[in-house]
mmCIF file of C-alpha atoms in Angstrom:
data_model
loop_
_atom_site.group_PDB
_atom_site.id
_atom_site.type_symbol
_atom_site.label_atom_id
_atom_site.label_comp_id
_atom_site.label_asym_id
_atom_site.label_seq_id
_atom_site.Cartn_x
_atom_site.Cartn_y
_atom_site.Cartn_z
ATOM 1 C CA UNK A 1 -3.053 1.584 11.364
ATOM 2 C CA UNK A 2 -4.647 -0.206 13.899
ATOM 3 C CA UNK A 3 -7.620 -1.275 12.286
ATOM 4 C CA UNK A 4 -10.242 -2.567 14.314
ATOM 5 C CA UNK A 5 -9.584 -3.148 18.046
ATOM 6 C CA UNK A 6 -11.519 -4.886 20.392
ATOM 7 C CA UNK A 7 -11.236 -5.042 24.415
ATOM 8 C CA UNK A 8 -11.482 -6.992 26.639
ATOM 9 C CA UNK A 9 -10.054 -10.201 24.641
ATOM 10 C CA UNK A 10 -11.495 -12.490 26.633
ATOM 11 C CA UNK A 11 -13.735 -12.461 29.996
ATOM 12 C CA UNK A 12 -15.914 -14.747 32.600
ATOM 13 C CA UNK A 13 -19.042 -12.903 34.300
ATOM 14 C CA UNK A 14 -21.519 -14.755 36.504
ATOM 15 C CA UNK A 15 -25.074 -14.872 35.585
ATOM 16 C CA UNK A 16 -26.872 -11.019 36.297
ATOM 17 C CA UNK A 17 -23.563 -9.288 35.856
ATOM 18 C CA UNK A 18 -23.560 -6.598 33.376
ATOM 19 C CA UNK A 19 -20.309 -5.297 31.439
ATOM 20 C CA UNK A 20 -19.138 -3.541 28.179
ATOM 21 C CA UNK A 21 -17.525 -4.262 25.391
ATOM 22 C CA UNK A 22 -15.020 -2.134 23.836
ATOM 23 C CA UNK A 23 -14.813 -1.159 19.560
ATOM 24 C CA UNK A 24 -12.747 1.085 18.409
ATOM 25 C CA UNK A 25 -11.672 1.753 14.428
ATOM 26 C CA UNK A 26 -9.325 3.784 13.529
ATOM 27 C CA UNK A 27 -9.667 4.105 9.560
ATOM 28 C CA UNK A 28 -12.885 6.770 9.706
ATOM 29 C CA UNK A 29 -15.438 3.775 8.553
ATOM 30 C CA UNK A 30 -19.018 5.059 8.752
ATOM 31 C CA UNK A 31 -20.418 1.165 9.475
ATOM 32 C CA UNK A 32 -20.119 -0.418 12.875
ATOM 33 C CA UNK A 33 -21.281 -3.546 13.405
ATOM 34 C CA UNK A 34 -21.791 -6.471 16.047
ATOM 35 C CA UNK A 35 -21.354 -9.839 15.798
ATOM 36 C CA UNK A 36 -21.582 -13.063 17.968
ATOM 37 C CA UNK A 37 -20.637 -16.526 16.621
ATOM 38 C CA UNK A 38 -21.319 -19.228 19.016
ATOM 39 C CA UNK A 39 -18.839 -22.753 18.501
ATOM 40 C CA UNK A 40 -18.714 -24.227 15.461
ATOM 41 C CA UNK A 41 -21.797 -21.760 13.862
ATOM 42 C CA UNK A 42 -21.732 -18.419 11.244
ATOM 43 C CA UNK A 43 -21.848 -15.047 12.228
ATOM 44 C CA UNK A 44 -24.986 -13.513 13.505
ATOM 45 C CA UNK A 45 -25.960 -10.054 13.773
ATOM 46 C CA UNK A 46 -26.369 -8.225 16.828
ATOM 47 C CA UNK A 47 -26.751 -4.440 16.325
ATOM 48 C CA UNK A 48 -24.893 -2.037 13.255
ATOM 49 C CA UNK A 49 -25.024 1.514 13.013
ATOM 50 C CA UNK A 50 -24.379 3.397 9.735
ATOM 51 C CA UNK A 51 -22.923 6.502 11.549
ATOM 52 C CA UNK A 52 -22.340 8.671 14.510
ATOM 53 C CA UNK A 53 -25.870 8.510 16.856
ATOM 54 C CA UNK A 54 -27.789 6.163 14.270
ATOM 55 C CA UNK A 55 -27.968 1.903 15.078
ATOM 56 C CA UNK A 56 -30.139 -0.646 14.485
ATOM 57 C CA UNK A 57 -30.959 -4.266 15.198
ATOM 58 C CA UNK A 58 -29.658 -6.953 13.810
ATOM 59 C CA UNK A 59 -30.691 -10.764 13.449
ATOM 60 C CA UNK A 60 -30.211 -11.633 17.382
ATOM 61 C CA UNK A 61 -30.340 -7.702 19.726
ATOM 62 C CA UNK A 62 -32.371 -9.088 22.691
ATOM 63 C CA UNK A 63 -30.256 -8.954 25.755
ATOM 64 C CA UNK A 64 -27.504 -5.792 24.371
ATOM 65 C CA UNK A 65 -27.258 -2.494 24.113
ATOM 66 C CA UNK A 66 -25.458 -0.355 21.453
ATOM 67 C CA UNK A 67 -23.936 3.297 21.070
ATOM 68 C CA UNK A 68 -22.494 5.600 18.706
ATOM 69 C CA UNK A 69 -21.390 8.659 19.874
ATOM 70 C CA UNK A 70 -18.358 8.742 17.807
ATOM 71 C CA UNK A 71 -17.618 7.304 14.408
ATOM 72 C CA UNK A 72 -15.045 5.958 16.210
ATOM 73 C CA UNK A 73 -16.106 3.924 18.468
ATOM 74 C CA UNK A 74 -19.225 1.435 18.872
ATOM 75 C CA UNK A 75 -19.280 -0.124 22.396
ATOM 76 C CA UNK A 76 -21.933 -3.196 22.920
ATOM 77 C CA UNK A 77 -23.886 -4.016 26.030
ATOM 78 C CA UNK A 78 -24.988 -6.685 28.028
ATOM 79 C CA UNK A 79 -27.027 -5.722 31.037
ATOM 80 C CA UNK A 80 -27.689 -9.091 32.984
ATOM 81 C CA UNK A 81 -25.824 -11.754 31.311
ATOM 82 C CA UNK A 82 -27.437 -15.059 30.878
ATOM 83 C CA UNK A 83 -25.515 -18.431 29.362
ATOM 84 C CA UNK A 84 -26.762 -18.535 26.381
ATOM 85 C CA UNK A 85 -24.596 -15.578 25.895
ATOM 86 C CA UNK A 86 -21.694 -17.428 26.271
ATOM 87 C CA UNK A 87 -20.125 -16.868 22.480
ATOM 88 C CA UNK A 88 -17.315 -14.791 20.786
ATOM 89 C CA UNK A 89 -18.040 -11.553 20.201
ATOM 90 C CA UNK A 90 -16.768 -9.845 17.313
ATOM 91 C CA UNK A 91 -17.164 -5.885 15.964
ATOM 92 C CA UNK A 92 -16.265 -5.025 12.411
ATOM 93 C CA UNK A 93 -16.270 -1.817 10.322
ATOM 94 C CA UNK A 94 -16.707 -0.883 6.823
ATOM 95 C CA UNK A 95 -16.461 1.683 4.201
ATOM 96 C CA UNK A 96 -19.182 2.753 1.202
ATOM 97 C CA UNK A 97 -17.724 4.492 -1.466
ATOM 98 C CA UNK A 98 -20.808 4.501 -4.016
ATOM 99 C CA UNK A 99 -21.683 0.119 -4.077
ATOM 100 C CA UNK A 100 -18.150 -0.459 -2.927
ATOM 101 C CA UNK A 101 -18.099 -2.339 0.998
ATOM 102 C CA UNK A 102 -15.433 -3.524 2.339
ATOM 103 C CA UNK A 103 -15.735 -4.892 6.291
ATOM 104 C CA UNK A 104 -12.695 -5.322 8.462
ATOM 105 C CA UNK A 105 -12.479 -7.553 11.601
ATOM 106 C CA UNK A 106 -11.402 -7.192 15.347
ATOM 107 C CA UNK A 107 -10.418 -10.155 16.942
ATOM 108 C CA UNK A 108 -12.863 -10.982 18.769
ATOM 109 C CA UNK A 109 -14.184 -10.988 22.695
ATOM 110 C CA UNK A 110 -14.527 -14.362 24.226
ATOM 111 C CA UNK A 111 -17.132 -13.906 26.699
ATOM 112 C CA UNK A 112 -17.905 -16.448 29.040
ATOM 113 C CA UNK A 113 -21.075 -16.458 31.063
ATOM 114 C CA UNK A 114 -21.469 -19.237 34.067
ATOM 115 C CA UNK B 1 -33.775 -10.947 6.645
ATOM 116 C CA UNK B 2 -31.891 -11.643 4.168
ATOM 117 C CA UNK B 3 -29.947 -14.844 3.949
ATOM 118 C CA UNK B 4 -27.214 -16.125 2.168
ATOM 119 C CA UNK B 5 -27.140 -19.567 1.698
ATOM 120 C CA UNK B 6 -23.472 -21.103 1.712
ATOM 121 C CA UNK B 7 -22.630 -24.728 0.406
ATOM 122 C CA UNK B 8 -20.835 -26.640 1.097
ATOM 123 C CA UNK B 9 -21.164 -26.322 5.130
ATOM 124 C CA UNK B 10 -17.951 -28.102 5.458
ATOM 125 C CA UNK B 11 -15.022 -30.281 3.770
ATOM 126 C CA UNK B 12 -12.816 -32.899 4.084
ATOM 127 C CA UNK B 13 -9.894 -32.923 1.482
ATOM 128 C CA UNK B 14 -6.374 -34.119 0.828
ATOM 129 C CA UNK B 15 -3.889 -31.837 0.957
ATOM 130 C CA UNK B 16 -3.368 -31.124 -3.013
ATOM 131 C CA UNK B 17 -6.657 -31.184 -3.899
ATOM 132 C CA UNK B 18 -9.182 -28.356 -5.149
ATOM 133 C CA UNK B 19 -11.613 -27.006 -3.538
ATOM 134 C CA UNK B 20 -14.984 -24.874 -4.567
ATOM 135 C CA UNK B 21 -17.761 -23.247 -2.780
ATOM 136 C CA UNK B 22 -20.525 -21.489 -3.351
ATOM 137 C CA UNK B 23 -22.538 -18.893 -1.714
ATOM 138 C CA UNK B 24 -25.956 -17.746 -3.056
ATOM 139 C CA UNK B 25 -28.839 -15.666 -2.679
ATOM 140 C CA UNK B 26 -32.652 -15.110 -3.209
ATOM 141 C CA UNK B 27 -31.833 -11.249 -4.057
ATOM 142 C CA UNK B 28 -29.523 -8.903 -5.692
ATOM 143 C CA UNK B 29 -25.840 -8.067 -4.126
ATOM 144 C CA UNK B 30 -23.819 -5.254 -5.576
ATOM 145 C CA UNK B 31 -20.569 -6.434 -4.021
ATOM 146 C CA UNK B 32 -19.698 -10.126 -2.962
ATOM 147 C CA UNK B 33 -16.565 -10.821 -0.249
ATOM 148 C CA UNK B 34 -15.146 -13.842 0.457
ATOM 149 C CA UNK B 35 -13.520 -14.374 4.110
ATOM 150 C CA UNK B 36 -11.501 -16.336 5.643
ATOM 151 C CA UNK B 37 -11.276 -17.017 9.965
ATOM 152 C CA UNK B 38 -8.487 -19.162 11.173
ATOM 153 C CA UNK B 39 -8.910 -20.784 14.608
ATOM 154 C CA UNK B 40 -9.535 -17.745 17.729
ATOM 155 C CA UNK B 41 -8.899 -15.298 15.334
ATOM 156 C CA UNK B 42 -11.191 -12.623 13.191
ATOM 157 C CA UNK B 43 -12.269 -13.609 9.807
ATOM 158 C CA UNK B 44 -10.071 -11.431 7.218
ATOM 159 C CA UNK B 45 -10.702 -10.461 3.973
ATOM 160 C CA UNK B 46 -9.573 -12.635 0.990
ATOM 161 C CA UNK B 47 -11.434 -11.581 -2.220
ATOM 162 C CA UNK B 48 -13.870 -8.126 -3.232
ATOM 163 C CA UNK B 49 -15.924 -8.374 -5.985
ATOM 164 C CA UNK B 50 -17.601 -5.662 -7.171
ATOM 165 C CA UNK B 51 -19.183 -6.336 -11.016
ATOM 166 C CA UNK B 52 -21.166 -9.128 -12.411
ATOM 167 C CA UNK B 53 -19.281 -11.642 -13.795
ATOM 168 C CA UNK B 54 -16.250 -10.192 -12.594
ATOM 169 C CA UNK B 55 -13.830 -12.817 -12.144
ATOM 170 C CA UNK B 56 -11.066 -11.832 -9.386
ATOM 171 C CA UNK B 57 -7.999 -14.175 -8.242
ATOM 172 C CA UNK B 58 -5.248 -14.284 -5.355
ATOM 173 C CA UNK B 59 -2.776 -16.700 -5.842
ATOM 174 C CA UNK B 60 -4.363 -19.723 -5.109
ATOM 175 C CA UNK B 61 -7.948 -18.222 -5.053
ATOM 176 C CA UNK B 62 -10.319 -17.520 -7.126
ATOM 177 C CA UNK B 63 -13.510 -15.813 -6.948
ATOM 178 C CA UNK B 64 -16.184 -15.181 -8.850
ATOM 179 C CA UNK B 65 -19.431 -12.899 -9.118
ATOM 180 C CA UNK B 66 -22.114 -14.564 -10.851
ATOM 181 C CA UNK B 67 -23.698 -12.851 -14.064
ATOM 182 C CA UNK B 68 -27.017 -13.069 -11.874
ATOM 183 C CA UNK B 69 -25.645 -10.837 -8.953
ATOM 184 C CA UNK B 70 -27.441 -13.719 -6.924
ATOM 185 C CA UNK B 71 -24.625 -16.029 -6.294
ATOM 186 C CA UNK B 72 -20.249 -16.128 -5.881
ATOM 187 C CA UNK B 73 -19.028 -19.146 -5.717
ATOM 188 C CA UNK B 74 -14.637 -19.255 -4.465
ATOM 189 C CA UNK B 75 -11.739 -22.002 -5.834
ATOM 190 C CA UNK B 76 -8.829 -22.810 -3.824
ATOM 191 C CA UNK B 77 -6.639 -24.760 -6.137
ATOM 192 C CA UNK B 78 -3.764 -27.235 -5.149
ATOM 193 C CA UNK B 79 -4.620 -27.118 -1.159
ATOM 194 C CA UNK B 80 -2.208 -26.740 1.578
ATOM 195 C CA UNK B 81 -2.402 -27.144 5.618
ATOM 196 C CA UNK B 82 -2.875 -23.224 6.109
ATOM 197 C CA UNK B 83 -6.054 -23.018 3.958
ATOM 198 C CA UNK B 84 -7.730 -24.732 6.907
ATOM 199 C CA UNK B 85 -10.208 -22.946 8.430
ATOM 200 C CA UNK B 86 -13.944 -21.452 7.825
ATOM 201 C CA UNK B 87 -14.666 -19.352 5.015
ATOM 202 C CA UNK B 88 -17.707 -16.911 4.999
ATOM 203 C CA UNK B 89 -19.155 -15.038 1.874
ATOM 204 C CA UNK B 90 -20.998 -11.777 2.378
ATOM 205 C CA UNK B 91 -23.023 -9.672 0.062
ATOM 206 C CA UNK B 92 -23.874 -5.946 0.475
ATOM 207 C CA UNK B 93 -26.566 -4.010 -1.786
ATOM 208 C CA UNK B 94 -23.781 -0.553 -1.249
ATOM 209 C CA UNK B 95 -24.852 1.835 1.341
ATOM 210 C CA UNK B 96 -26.338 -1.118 3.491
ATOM 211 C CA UNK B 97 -25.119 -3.397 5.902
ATOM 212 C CA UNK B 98 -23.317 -6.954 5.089
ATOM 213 C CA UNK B 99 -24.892 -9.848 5.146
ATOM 214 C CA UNK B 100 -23.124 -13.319 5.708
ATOM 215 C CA UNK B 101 -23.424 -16.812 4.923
ATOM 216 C CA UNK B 102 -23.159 -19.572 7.389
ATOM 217 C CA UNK B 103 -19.669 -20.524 6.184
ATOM 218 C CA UNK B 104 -17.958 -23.579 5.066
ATOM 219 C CA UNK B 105 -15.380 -25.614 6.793
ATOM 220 C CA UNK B 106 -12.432 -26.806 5.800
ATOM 221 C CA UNK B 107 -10.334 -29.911 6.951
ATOM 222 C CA UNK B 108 -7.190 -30.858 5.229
ATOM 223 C CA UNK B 109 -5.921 -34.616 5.438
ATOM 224 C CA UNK B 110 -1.888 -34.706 4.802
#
């Protein structure tokens, strides 16, 4: 299995640029979620989505975009890209079998904004 | 939101020594997780626990879910180089999302 794979790995837009990033799970998890951690900090929330064509924010959405048209895949959004998006990006997946969650990692987009 | 607070935020051991963190919360979690994220990588999962007071271990580690379902705390006994890096607990309440702690770093001196 692939798990969790995220593209691009790493990337440099200029200020106003717009681009995707790419989430795709391969292990049928309903939960997709978005996360940014910015240098030497925790993981904050951007956006999650329980299922197929349901999301929601997170802690820190302003500035992205979400989707989930499949359960596979959960692509992220930034439509004019600002420095203080400058982070690593990382999308994760779980499963819910009754109280039982388990979340599994991608490795991460390092997104550089100048 | 919901926050899980996460203690210490970092550490500086020598190599041999334990270590113990904690991880805890102003509401109830039905499963805790303990991660750990090595340097440019994703954080991976090290220990699930799923009942209070459930007391879970992998090889070195070992985890706990306290009897409250409001705090985990994790042991590392008889550190090595390789356990450096930043360890992150998460709670979920089931069918919700995951909510993480602000981790806890950890520096090994040979």
């Amino acid at each position: 299995n692939a798990g969790v794979t995220q593209t691009p790995k790493f990337r440099i837009l200029k200020i106003g640029q717009s681009m995707t990033l790419q989430c795709a799970q391969d292990m049928n998890h309903n939960y997709m979620y978005w996360y940014r951690q910015d240098p030497g900090m925790g993981l904050k929330l951007i956006y999650y989505s329980v299922g197929a064509g349901i999301t929601d924010k997170g802690e820190v959405p302003n500035g992205y975009n979400v989707s989930r048209s499949t359960t596979e895949d959960f692509p992220l959004r930034l439509e004019l890209a600002a420095p203080s998006q400058t982070s690593v990006y990382f999308c994760a997946s779980s499963y819910s079998v009754g109280t039982v969650t388990e979340a599994f990692f991608g490795q991460g987009t390092r997104l550089t904004v100048v | 939101g919901q926050q899980l607070n996460q203690s210490p935020q970092s550490m500086f051991i020598q190599e041999g020594e334990d270590v113990s963190m904690n991880c805890t919360s102003s509401s109830i979690f039905n499963t805790w997780l303990w991660y750990k994220q090595d340097p440019g990588e994703g954080p991976v999962l090290l220990i699930a626990l799923y009942k209070a007071g459930e007391l879970t271990s992998n090889g070195r580690l070992t985890a706990q879910f306290g009897i409250t379902r409001k705090d985990s705390f994790l042991n590392i006994s008889a550190s090595i180089p390789s356990d450096v890096g930043i360890y992150f607990c998460a709670g979920s309440k089931g069918a919700q999302k995951l909510v993480f702690g602000q981790g806890t770093r950890l520096t090994i001196n040979p």
